[in-house]
Amino acid sequence: MALSKEQQTKMWAMLNQTRGQIGLTAYKDYIFGILFYKYLSEKATKWLEGVLRGKTWEEIYAQDPAKSLDYMKRNLGYAIQPGNFFSDWKAAIDEDQFNIGLMTDTFGHFNQQIALEAKGDFEGIFDGMRFDSADLGANAQARASVMISMIELLSAQEFDLSGGDDAISDIYEYLVAQFATVLASDMGQYYTPKEISTIMARILTHGREEEEKFSIYDPTVGSGSLLLTTASFMKHSHNRGMIKYYGQEKDATPYRLARMNLMMHGVEYNDISINHADTLESDWPDGVVDGRDNPRMFDAVMANPPYSAHWNSKDREDDPRWREYGVAPKTKADYAFLLHCLYHLEDNGRMAIILPHGVLFRGAAEGRIRKALIDRHQIEAVIGFPDKLFLNASIPVCVLILRKNRIASDILFIDASKDFEKLKNQKRLRQEDVEKIVETFVQRKEVEKYAHVATLEEIKENDYNLNIPRYVDTFEEEEPIDIVAVSQEITKINAEIKQAEAEFLSMLNELAVTPETKDLIEAAKGVFE
């Protein structure tokens, strides 16, 4: 069950009360890291309760430390030795025995106890926390004080994780969204509005919700929200091994957040493969191997890449991702990201990508790429959204839906730019707006002033320009003006004005004239003569 507004408000107020002088940018790394470690600790504790059979973890560990840790690693992908659990931190605080070295030792031990097959999922995941950092305080005592406040905060009822994966994911999602809101320039680029994520997810999974094996890939994974939302519409998403999650992210903070986010939503580490890499510079690891192209393909690909980013486009003509279409200009990487996604799409898969409207009509290299995609029938739909939906960008965006091997050559255009709820500084899609977009896509239907299915001939007549207003006419004609009625209304108003003037002059004539009021009365009369 989602957090109530009251819970959210209280949670955020508690966070602000505990951070002291730490800036939010630094604070988020610690609060997310400690929250995630609490989750791992409680998951390990629950697992131990099922396997210890009356003994304590301390007893089992004392008998054979290496064997005990290896057994936990085989089952969880990581191991936590006695004394290093979140509950041990809290106990040390309660007994006035806590010091900053306890946390340093804990994470040092944790990094040594990651299973080999789980290295990519856990390695470096706590690197955002530096316990010798001046961000926390000038000395060890000050830093310990900050850590104590965070641990006690996350021990409060509001951060209780015992409600299962739904409770955990609700807390995590709320915090990601809230930090993205207040740190829009820092985190906003990694956060896709839930409504747009839902539209993309429902389109990507349409007709395949029952499949037992499904792979999803986001090459600019951010916090992982697009992957999670897409998986949530698959019937078997909660079954281990059914959904495989893949992603790449070049920035360290969201790379850590994405892995935390997936695992705190109950995704097992061996179903996750997130790489720390620049997608355009480094293709998926099993792309070109020993000079031979061996690309990994995915059932659904989704992306919200940085808009019109600069990139190194030099000598890219032979890269298999762009070889058949052309290379995007160095000042606008939009089509480089799109073609990367398309390249890694299964033949029967579907992809969705969020891009600025410029990709629909800009010429030169982008025009040639767009023409190739249209001539190959690979663009299935273009959906236009309102502006101000995103935290870090006020421009309107569009979502392009593509498939590799379409037979039909038409393209569905949806203009959803007029449907939204206006907030203080932003706009938001309502549930009815989401439903309308998805229903229109699924039924692929014409809707006056909203959606149009354009033939290839129409698109060619428009010189391969996909600008939505060329295909969806949203112009609203004004009602014709009744000149006779307007003239009559003006005559009536003029008569009423003259009547009012006459009544006012009559009132002035009845006023008693004194030396002080004579000039004022004469001046007032002059206005109406």
Coordinates of C-alpha atoms in Angstrom, one line a residue:
M1 CA 0.0 0.0 0.0
A2 CA 1.4 3.4 -1.0
L3 CA 2.5 5.8 1.7
S4 CA -0.2 8.3 2.9
K5 CA 0.4 12.0 2.5
E6 CA 0.7 12.3 6.3
Q7 CA 3.4 9.6 6.3
Q8 CA 5.3 11.3 3.5
T9 CA 5.1 14.7 5.1
K10 CA 6.3 13.3 8.5
M11 CA 9.1 11.3 6.9
W12 CA 10.5 14.3 5.0
A13 CA 10.3 16.5 8.0
M14 CA 12.2 14.0 10.1
L15 CA 14.9 13.8 7.4
N16 CA 15.3 17.5 7.4
Q17 CA 15.5 17.6 11.2
T18 CA 18.4 15.1 11.3
R19 CA 20.6 16.4 8.5
G20 CA 21.9 19.4 10.4
Q21 CA 24.4 21.4 8.3
I22 CA 24.9 18.7 5.7
G23 CA 23.8 19.8 2.2
L24 CA 21.1 17.7 0.6
T25 CA 23.3 16.6 -2.2
A26 CA 25.8 14.9 0.2
Y27 CA 23.0 13.9 2.6
K28 CA 21.2 11.8 0.1
D29 CA 24.2 9.5 -0.5
Y30 CA 24.3 8.6 3.2
I31 CA 20.6 8.3 3.8
F32 CA 20.1 6.0 0.7
G33 CA 23.2 4.0 1.6
I34 CA 22.2 3.4 5.2
L35 CA 18.6 2.7 4.3
F36 CA 19.8 0.1 1.8
Y37 CA 22.2 -1.5 4.3
K38 CA 19.3 -1.7 6.7
Y39 CA 17.3 -3.5 4.0
L40 CA 20.2 -6.0 3.4
S41 CA 20.6 -6.5 7.2
E42 CA 17.0 -7.3 7.7
K43 CA 16.9 -9.5 4.7
A44 CA 19.9 -11.5 6.0
T45 CA 18.3 -11.6 9.5
K46 CA 15.1 -13.1 8.1
W47 CA 17.0 -15.6 6.0
L48 CA 19.1 -16.6 9.1
E49 CA 15.9 -17.2 11.1
G50 CA 14.9 -19.8 8.6
V51 CA 18.1 -21.7 8.5
L52 CA 19.7 -21.5 12.0
R53 CA 17.4 -24.1 13.7
G54 CA 17.6 -22.7 17.2
K55 CA 21.2 -21.7 17.1
T56 CA 22.5 -18.1 16.9
W57 CA 24.5 -16.7 14.0
E58 CA 27.3 -15.9 16.5
E59 CA 27.5 -19.6 17.4
I60 CA 27.5 -20.8 13.8
Y61 CA 30.0 -18.2 12.8
A62 CA 32.4 -19.0 15.7
Q63 CA 32.5 -22.7 14.6
D64 CA 33.7 -21.9 11.1
P65 CA 33.7 -18.3 10.0
A66 CA 34.7 -18.8 6.3
K67 CA 32.2 -21.7 5.7
S68 CA 29.4 -19.8 7.4
L69 CA 30.0 -16.6 5.3
D70 CA 30.3 -18.7 2.1
Y71 CA 27.0 -20.3 2.8
M72 CA 25.3 -16.9 3.2
K73 CA 27.0 -15.6 0.1
R74 CA 25.7 -18.5 -2.0
N75 CA 22.2 -17.8 -1.0
L76 CA 22.1 -14.0 -0.8
G77 CA 25.0 -12.8 -2.9
Y78 CA 26.6 -11.2 0.1
A79 CA 27.4 -12.0 3.7
I80 CA 27.2 -10.0 7.0
Q81 CA 29.3 -11.2 9.9
P82 CA 28.1 -10.9 13.5
G83 CA 28.3 -7.4 15.0
N84 CA 27.9 -5.8 11.6
F85 CA 24.1 -5.7 11.3
F86 CA 22.1 -2.5 11.3
S87 CA 20.6 -3.7 14.6
D88 CA 24.1 -3.9 16.0
W89 CA 24.7 -0.2 15.2
K90 CA 21.4 0.7 17.0
A91 CA 22.4 -1.5 20.0
A92 CA 25.8 0.3 20.2
I93 CA 24.0 3.6 20.2
D94 CA 21.7 2.6 23.0
E95 CA 24.7 1.4 25.0
D96 CA 26.6 4.6 24.3
Q97 CA 29.3 2.4 22.6
F98 CA 28.9 3.7 19.0
N99 CA 31.8 5.3 17.1
I100 CA 32.5 6.1 13.5
G101 CA 34.9 3.2 13.2
L102 CA 32.1 0.7 13.6
M103 CA 30.6 1.9 10.2
T104 CA 34.0 2.0 8.5
D105 CA 34.7 -1.6 9.6
T106 CA 31.2 -2.8 8.7
F107 CA 31.4 -1.6 5.1
G108 CA 35.0 -2.8 4.8
H109 CA 33.9 -6.3 5.8
F110 CA 30.8 -6.2 3.5
N111 CA 33.0 -5.4 0.5
Q112 CA 35.1 -8.4 1.2
Q113 CA 32.1 -10.7 1.5
I114 CA 30.4 -10.2 -1.9
A115 CA 29.9 -13.4 -3.9
L116 CA 31.9 -13.5 -7.1
E117 CA 28.7 -13.8 -9.3
A118 CA 27.2 -10.8 -7.4
K119 CA 30.2 -8.4 -7.8
G120 CA 28.5 -6.3 -10.5
D121 CA 25.4 -5.8 -8.3
F122 CA 27.1 -5.0 -4.9
E123 CA 30.6 -3.8 -5.6
G124 CA 31.0 -0.1 -4.9
I125 CA 27.4 0.3 -4.0
F126 CA 28.3 2.2 -0.8
D127 CA 31.1 4.3 -2.3
G128 CA 29.0 7.4 -1.9
M129 CA 29.5 7.3 1.8
R130 CA 32.8 8.6 3.1
F131 CA 33.1 8.4 6.9
D132 CA 36.2 10.6 6.9
S133 CA 34.5 13.3 4.9
A134 CA 34.3 16.9 6.1
D135 CA 30.7 16.9 4.9
L136 CA 29.9 15.0 8.1
G137 CA 31.8 17.1 10.5
A138 CA 35.2 18.4 11.4
N139 CA 36.2 15.4 13.6
A140 CA 35.3 11.8 14.4
Q141 CA 33.0 12.8 17.2
A142 CA 31.0 15.2 15.0
R143 CA 30.8 12.6 12.2
A144 CA 29.6 9.9 14.7
S145 CA 26.9 12.3 15.9
V146 CA 25.6 12.7 12.4
M147 CA 25.6 8.9 11.8
I148 CA 23.8 8.3 15.1
S149 CA 21.0 10.8 14.1
M150 CA 20.6 9.0 10.7
I151 CA 20.6 5.5 12.3
E152 CA 18.0 6.6 14.9
L153 CA 15.9 8.2 12.2
L154 CA 15.9 5.0 10.1
S155 CA 15.0 3.0 13.2
A156 CA 11.8 5.0 13.6
Q157 CA 8.4 3.4 12.9
E158 CA 8.0 5.5 9.7
F159 CA 11.0 3.6 8.2
D160 CA 9.8 0.2 9.3
L161 CA 10.7 -2.3 6.5
S162 CA 8.9 -5.3 8.0
G163 CA 5.9 -4.8 5.7
G164 CA 7.6 -6.6 2.9
D165 CA 8.8 -5.5 -0.5
D166 CA 5.9 -3.2 -1.1
A167 CA 6.5 -1.2 2.0
I168 CA 10.2 -1.0 1.3
S169 CA 9.8 0.1 -2.3
D170 CA 7.2 2.7 -1.3
I171 CA 9.7 4.3 1.1
Y172 CA 12.5 4.2 -1.4
E173 CA 10.4 5.5 -4.3
Y174 CA 9.1 8.4 -2.2
L175 CA 12.6 9.4 -1.2
V176 CA 14.0 9.2 -4.8
A177 CA 11.1 11.3 -6.0
Q178 CA 11.4 13.8 -3.2
F179 CA 15.2 14.2 -3.6
A180 CA 14.7 14.6 -7.3
T181 CA 12.2 17.3 -6.7
V182 CA 14.3 19.4 -4.4
L183 CA 17.6 18.7 -6.2
A184 CA 16.2 19.0 -9.8
S185 CA 19.4 20.2 -11.3
D186 CA 21.3 17.4 -9.6
M187 CA 19.0 14.4 -9.7
G188 CA 16.1 15.5 -11.9
Q189 CA 17.7 14.1 -15.0
Y190 CA 17.6 10.6 -13.5
Y191 CA 13.9 10.7 -12.7
T192 CA 11.2 10.1 -15.2
P193 CA 7.6 11.1 -14.2
K194 CA 5.7 8.1 -13.1
E195 CA 2.8 8.8 -15.5
I196 CA 5.1 8.8 -18.6
S197 CA 6.9 5.7 -17.3
T198 CA 3.5 4.0 -17.0
I199 CA 2.5 4.9 -20.5
M200 CA 5.8 3.5 -21.9
A201 CA 5.6 0.4 -19.8
R202 CA 2.0 -0.5 -20.8
I203 CA 2.8 0.0 -24.5
L204 CA 6.0 -2.0 -24.3
T205 CA 4.3 -5.0 -22.5
H206 CA 1.0 -4.9 -24.4
G207 CA 0.1 -8.3 -25.6
R208 CA 3.1 -9.9 -23.8
E209 CA 2.0 -9.6 -20.2
E210 CA 1.7 -13.4 -19.7
E211 CA 5.1 -14.3 -21.0
E212 CA 7.3 -16.2 -18.5
K213 CA 10.6 -15.0 -19.8
F214 CA 11.2 -11.4 -20.6
S215 CA 14.3 -9.2 -20.9
I216 CA 14.2 -5.4 -20.4
Y217 CA 17.0 -2.9 -21.1
D218 CA 17.6 0.8 -20.4
P219 CA 20.9 2.2 -21.7
T220 CA 20.5 5.4 -19.6
V221 CA 19.1 3.7 -16.6
G222 CA 19.2 6.5 -14.1
S223 CA 17.5 5.4 -10.9
G224 CA 16.0 2.3 -12.6
S225 CA 12.4 3.5 -12.5
L226 CA 11.7 2.7 -16.2
L227 CA 12.9 -0.9 -15.7
L228 CA 10.8 -1.4 -12.6
T229 CA 7.6 0.2 -14.0
T230 CA 7.9 -1.9 -17.2
A231 CA 8.4 -5.1 -15.2
S232 CA 5.4 -4.3 -13.0
F233 CA 3.0 -4.9 -15.9
M234 CA 4.3 -8.4 -16.4
K235 CA 2.3 -11.1 -14.7
H236 CA 5.4 -13.1 -13.6
S237 CA 7.5 -10.1 -12.5
H238 CA 7.6 -11.3 -8.9
N239 CA 8.9 -14.8 -9.8
R240 CA 12.6 -15.2 -9.6
G241 CA 14.4 -15.6 -12.9
M242 CA 11.3 -14.7 -15.1
I243 CA 12.3 -11.0 -15.8
K244 CA 15.9 -10.1 -16.5
Y245 CA 16.9 -6.4 -15.9
Y246 CA 19.7 -4.8 -17.9
G247 CA 21.0 -1.3 -17.9
Q248 CA 23.9 1.1 -18.3
E249 CA 24.6 4.4 -16.5
K250 CA 27.8 6.5 -16.8
D251 CA 27.2 8.6 -13.6
A252 CA 28.2 7.0 -10.3
T253 CA 25.4 8.3 -8.1
P254 CA 22.5 6.9 -10.2
Y255 CA 24.5 3.8 -11.0
R256 CA 24.4 3.1 -7.2
L257 CA 20.8 4.2 -6.8
A258 CA 19.6 2.0 -9.7
R259 CA 21.0 -1.2 -8.1
M260 CA 19.6 -0.3 -4.7
N261 CA 16.3 0.5 -6.2
L262 CA 15.9 -2.8 -8.0
M263 CA 16.9 -4.9 -5.0
M264 CA 14.7 -2.9 -2.7
H265 CA 11.8 -3.7 -5.0
G266 CA 12.5 -7.4 -4.4
V267 CA 14.5 -8.1 -7.6
E268 CA 17.1 -10.8 -6.9
Y269 CA 20.7 -9.9 -7.6
N270 CA 21.1 -12.6 -10.2
D271 CA 18.3 -11.1 -12.3
I272 CA 20.1 -7.8 -12.4
S273 CA 22.9 -6.7 -14.8
I274 CA 23.6 -3.0 -14.5
N275 CA 26.9 -1.7 -16.0
H276 CA 28.8 1.5 -15.1
A277 CA 29.6 2.8 -18.5
D278 CA 28.9 5.4 -21.1
T279 CA 26.5 3.7 -23.5
L280 CA 27.6 5.6 -26.6
E281 CA 31.3 5.1 -25.9
S282 CA 31.0 1.5 -24.7
D283 CA 28.4 -0.7 -26.2
W284 CA 26.8 -3.5 -24.2
P285 CA 29.8 -5.7 -23.0
D286 CA 28.9 -8.6 -25.3
G287 CA 28.6 -6.4 -28.4
V288 CA 31.7 -6.6 -30.6
V289 CA 34.0 -9.4 -29.4
D290 CA 37.2 -10.2 -31.2
G291 CA 36.2 -8.2 -34.1
R292 CA 32.9 -10.0 -34.5
D293 CA 29.5 -8.5 -33.8
N294 CA 27.7 -10.4 -31.1
P295 CA 25.0 -8.1 -29.8
R296 CA 22.7 -8.9 -26.8
M297 CA 19.1 -8.5 -27.8
F298 CA 16.2 -7.6 -25.4
D299 CA 12.4 -8.0 -25.5
A300 CA 11.8 -4.4 -24.5
V301 CA 14.1 -1.4 -24.6
M302 CA 13.2 1.9 -22.9
A303 CA 15.2 5.1 -22.4
N304 CA 15.1 8.7 -21.2
P305 CA 18.5 9.9 -22.4
P306 CA 20.0 13.4 -21.9
Y307 CA 18.4 15.6 -24.5
S308 CA 20.6 16.8 -27.5
A309 CA 23.8 15.9 -25.6
H310 CA 27.2 16.4 -27.2
W311 CA 29.1 13.2 -28.0
N312 CA 32.1 11.9 -29.8
S313 CA 30.8 11.2 -33.3
K314 CA 34.1 11.0 -35.0
D315 CA 35.0 7.8 -36.9
R316 CA 31.7 6.1 -35.9
E317 CA 30.5 5.2 -39.4
D318 CA 31.6 1.5 -39.0
D319 CA 30.0 1.0 -35.6
P320 CA 27.3 -1.6 -36.2
R321 CA 24.8 0.4 -34.2
W322 CA 24.8 3.3 -36.7
R323 CA 26.3 1.8 -39.8
E324 CA 23.0 1.3 -41.7
Y325 CA 21.4 4.6 -40.8
G326 CA 24.1 7.2 -40.4
V327 CA 25.8 9.0 -37.5
A328 CA 24.0 11.6 -35.4
P329 CA 25.7 15.0 -35.3
K330 CA 28.2 15.6 -32.5
T331 CA 26.1 18.3 -30.9
K332 CA 22.9 16.2 -30.8
A333 CA 23.2 12.6 -29.7
D334 CA 19.4 12.0 -29.7
Y335 CA 19.5 9.6 -32.7
A336 CA 22.6 8.0 -31.5
F337 CA 20.7 6.8 -28.4
L338 CA 17.7 5.9 -30.4
L339 CA 19.7 3.8 -32.9
H340 CA 21.5 2.1 -30.0
C341 CA 18.2 1.1 -28.5
L342 CA 16.9 -0.2 -31.8
Y343 CA 20.1 -2.1 -32.5
H344 CA 19.6 -4.1 -29.2
L345 CA 15.9 -4.8 -29.8
E346 CA 14.7 -8.4 -30.4
D347 CA 13.1 -8.9 -33.8
N348 CA 9.6 -9.1 -32.2
G349 CA 10.4 -6.6 -29.5
R350 CA 9.3 -3.0 -29.0
M351 CA 11.1 0.1 -27.8
A352 CA 10.1 3.5 -26.4
I353 CA 12.4 6.5 -26.0
I354 CA 11.8 10.0 -24.7
L355 CA 13.3 12.8 -26.9
P356 CA 12.9 16.5 -27.6
H357 CA 10.6 17.4 -30.5
G358 CA 13.5 18.5 -32.6
V359 CA 14.1 14.9 -33.7
L360 CA 10.8 15.0 -35.5
F361 CA 11.8 17.7 -38.0
R362 CA 15.5 18.7 -37.9
G363 CA 17.3 18.1 -41.2
A364 CA 20.8 17.2 -42.3
A365 CA 22.2 14.0 -40.7
E366 CA 19.1 13.6 -38.5
G367 CA 16.8 14.0 -41.5
R368 CA 18.6 11.2 -43.3
I369 CA 18.4 8.9 -40.2
R370 CA 14.7 9.7 -39.8
K371 CA 14.0 9.0 -43.5
A372 CA 15.8 5.6 -43.2
L373 CA 13.7 4.7 -40.2
I374 CA 10.4 5.7 -41.9
D375 CA 11.3 3.9 -45.1
R376 CA 12.0 0.7 -43.1
H377 CA 8.6 1.1 -41.4
Q378 CA 10.3 1.0 -38.0
I379 CA 8.5 4.0 -36.4
E380 CA 5.2 2.8 -35.0
A381 CA 4.0 5.9 -33.1
V382 CA 4.9 9.4 -32.1
I383 CA 3.3 10.8 -28.9
G384 CA 3.6 14.5 -27.9
F385 CA 3.3 15.6 -24.3
P386 CA 2.8 18.9 -22.5
D387 CA 5.7 21.0 -21.4
K388 CA 6.8 21.3 -17.8
L389 CA 6.3 17.6 -16.9
F390 CA 9.9 17.0 -16.0
L391 CA 11.8 18.3 -13.0
N392 CA 14.8 19.5 -14.8
A393 CA 13.4 20.5 -18.2
S394 CA 10.5 22.8 -19.1
I395 CA 10.5 21.9 -22.8
P396 CA 7.8 19.6 -24.2
V397 CA 9.0 16.1 -25.1
C398 CA 7.8 13.3 -27.3
V399 CA 7.9 9.5 -27.0
L400 CA 8.8 7.5 -30.1
I401 CA 7.7 3.9 -30.3
L402 CA 9.6 1.7 -32.7
R403 CA 9.7 -1.9 -33.8
K404 CA 12.3 -3.6 -36.0
N405 CA 10.3 -5.7 -38.4
R406 CA 6.9 -3.9 -39.0
I407 CA 5.1 -4.7 -42.2
A408 CA 2.7 -1.8 -41.9
S409 CA 4.2 1.5 -43.0
D410 CA 1.8 4.0 -41.3
I411 CA 2.6 6.0 -38.2
L412 CA 0.2 6.9 -35.4
F413 CA 0.5 10.5 -34.1
I414 CA -1.0 11.4 -30.7
D415 CA -1.1 15.0 -29.6
A416 CA -1.5 14.7 -25.8
S417 CA -0.1 18.2 -25.2
K418 CA -3.4 19.7 -24.1
D419 CA -4.4 17.2 -21.4
F420 CA -2.9 17.7 -18.0
E421 CA -3.4 18.9 -14.4
K422 CA -1.7 22.2 -13.7
L423 CA 0.4 22.4 -10.4
K424 CA 2.2 25.3 -8.9
N425 CA 5.3 25.2 -11.1
Q426 CA 4.7 22.1 -13.2
K427 CA 2.1 20.1 -15.0
R428 CA 1.1 16.5 -14.4
L429 CA -0.7 13.9 -16.4
R430 CA -3.9 12.7 -14.8
Q431 CA -5.0 9.1 -14.7
E432 CA -7.6 9.8 -17.4
D433 CA -4.8 11.3 -19.6
V434 CA -2.7 8.1 -19.2
E435 CA -5.7 5.9 -20.1
K436 CA -6.6 7.9 -23.1
I437 CA -3.1 7.7 -24.6
V438 CA -2.7 4.0 -24.0
E439 CA -6.2 3.2 -25.3
T440 CA -5.6 5.3 -28.4
F441 CA -2.3 3.5 -29.1
V442 CA -3.7 0.0 -28.5
Q443 CA -6.7 0.6 -30.7
R444 CA -4.6 2.6 -33.2
K445 CA -7.6 4.8 -33.8
E446 CA -8.3 8.2 -35.2
V447 CA -9.5 10.8 -32.7
E448 CA -10.5 14.2 -33.9
K449 CA -8.0 16.9 -32.8
Y450 CA -6.0 14.2 -30.8
A451 CA -4.8 11.3 -33.0
H452 CA -4.2 10.5 -36.6
V453 CA -2.8 7.4 -38.4
A454 CA -0.7 8.9 -41.2
T455 CA 0.1 6.8 -44.3
L456 CA 3.6 6.6 -45.7
E457 CA 2.3 8.7 -48.7
E458 CA 1.3 11.5 -46.3
I459 CA 4.6 11.4 -44.6
K460 CA 6.5 11.6 -47.9
E461 CA 4.3 14.5 -49.0
N462 CA 5.5 16.2 -45.8
D463 CA 9.1 15.5 -46.9
Y464 CA 9.6 13.0 -44.0
N465 CA 8.9 15.7 -41.4
L466 CA 7.2 14.1 -38.4
N467 CA 6.2 17.3 -36.6
I468 CA 2.9 16.4 -34.9
P469 CA 0.9 19.5 -35.9
R470 CA 1.4 18.5 -39.6
Y471 CA -0.8 15.4 -38.9
V472 CA -3.0 16.3 -35.9
D473 CA -4.9 19.6 -36.3
T474 CA -5.8 20.9 -32.9
F475 CA -6.9 24.3 -34.2
E476 CA -10.1 25.4 -32.5
E477 CA -12.2 27.8 -34.7
E478 CA -13.7 30.8 -32.9
E479 CA -17.4 31.2 -33.0
P480 CA -18.5 33.6 -35.8
I481 CA -19.1 37.1 -34.6
D482 CA -22.7 38.5 -35.0
I483 CA -21.9 42.0 -36.3
V484 CA -25.6 43.1 -36.0
A485 CA -25.8 42.0 -32.4
V486 CA -22.5 43.6 -31.5
S487 CA -23.7 46.9 -33.1
Q488 CA -26.9 46.8 -31.1
E489 CA -25.0 46.1 -27.9
I490 CA -22.7 49.1 -28.5
T491 CA -25.7 51.4 -29.2
K492 CA -27.3 50.1 -25.9
I493 CA -24.1 50.7 -23.9
N494 CA -23.7 54.3 -25.4
A495 CA -27.3 55.1 -24.4
E496 CA -26.7 53.8 -20.8
I497 CA -23.5 55.9 -20.6
K498 CA -25.4 59.1 -21.7
Q499 CA -28.1 58.4 -19.2
A500 CA -25.5 58.0 -16.4
E501 CA -23.8 61.2 -17.4
A502 CA -27.1 63.1 -17.3
E503 CA -28.0 61.8 -13.9
F504 CA -24.5 62.7 -12.6
L505 CA -24.8 66.3 -13.9
S506 CA -28.2 66.6 -12.3
M507 CA -26.7 65.6 -9.0
L508 CA -23.9 68.2 -9.3
N509 CA -26.5 70.9 -9.9
E510 CA -28.2 70.1 -6.7
L511 CA -25.0 70.4 -4.6
A512 CA -24.5 73.5 -2.5
V513 CA -21.8 75.6 -4.0
T514 CA -19.2 77.0 -1.7
P515 CA -15.9 78.8 -2.5
E516 CA -14.0 75.6 -1.7
T517 CA -16.2 73.3 -4.0
K518 CA -16.9 75.7 -6.9
D519 CA -13.8 74.9 -8.9
L520 CA -14.2 71.2 -8.4
I521 CA -17.8 71.2 -9.5
E522 CA -17.0 73.2 -12.6
A523 CA -14.2 70.9 -13.5
A524 CA -16.4 67.8 -13.1
K525 CA -19.0 69.3 -15.4
G526 CA -16.3 70.0 -18.0
V527 CA -15.6 66.3 -18.2
F528 CA -19.1 65.5 -19.5
E529 CA -19.6 68.6 -21.8

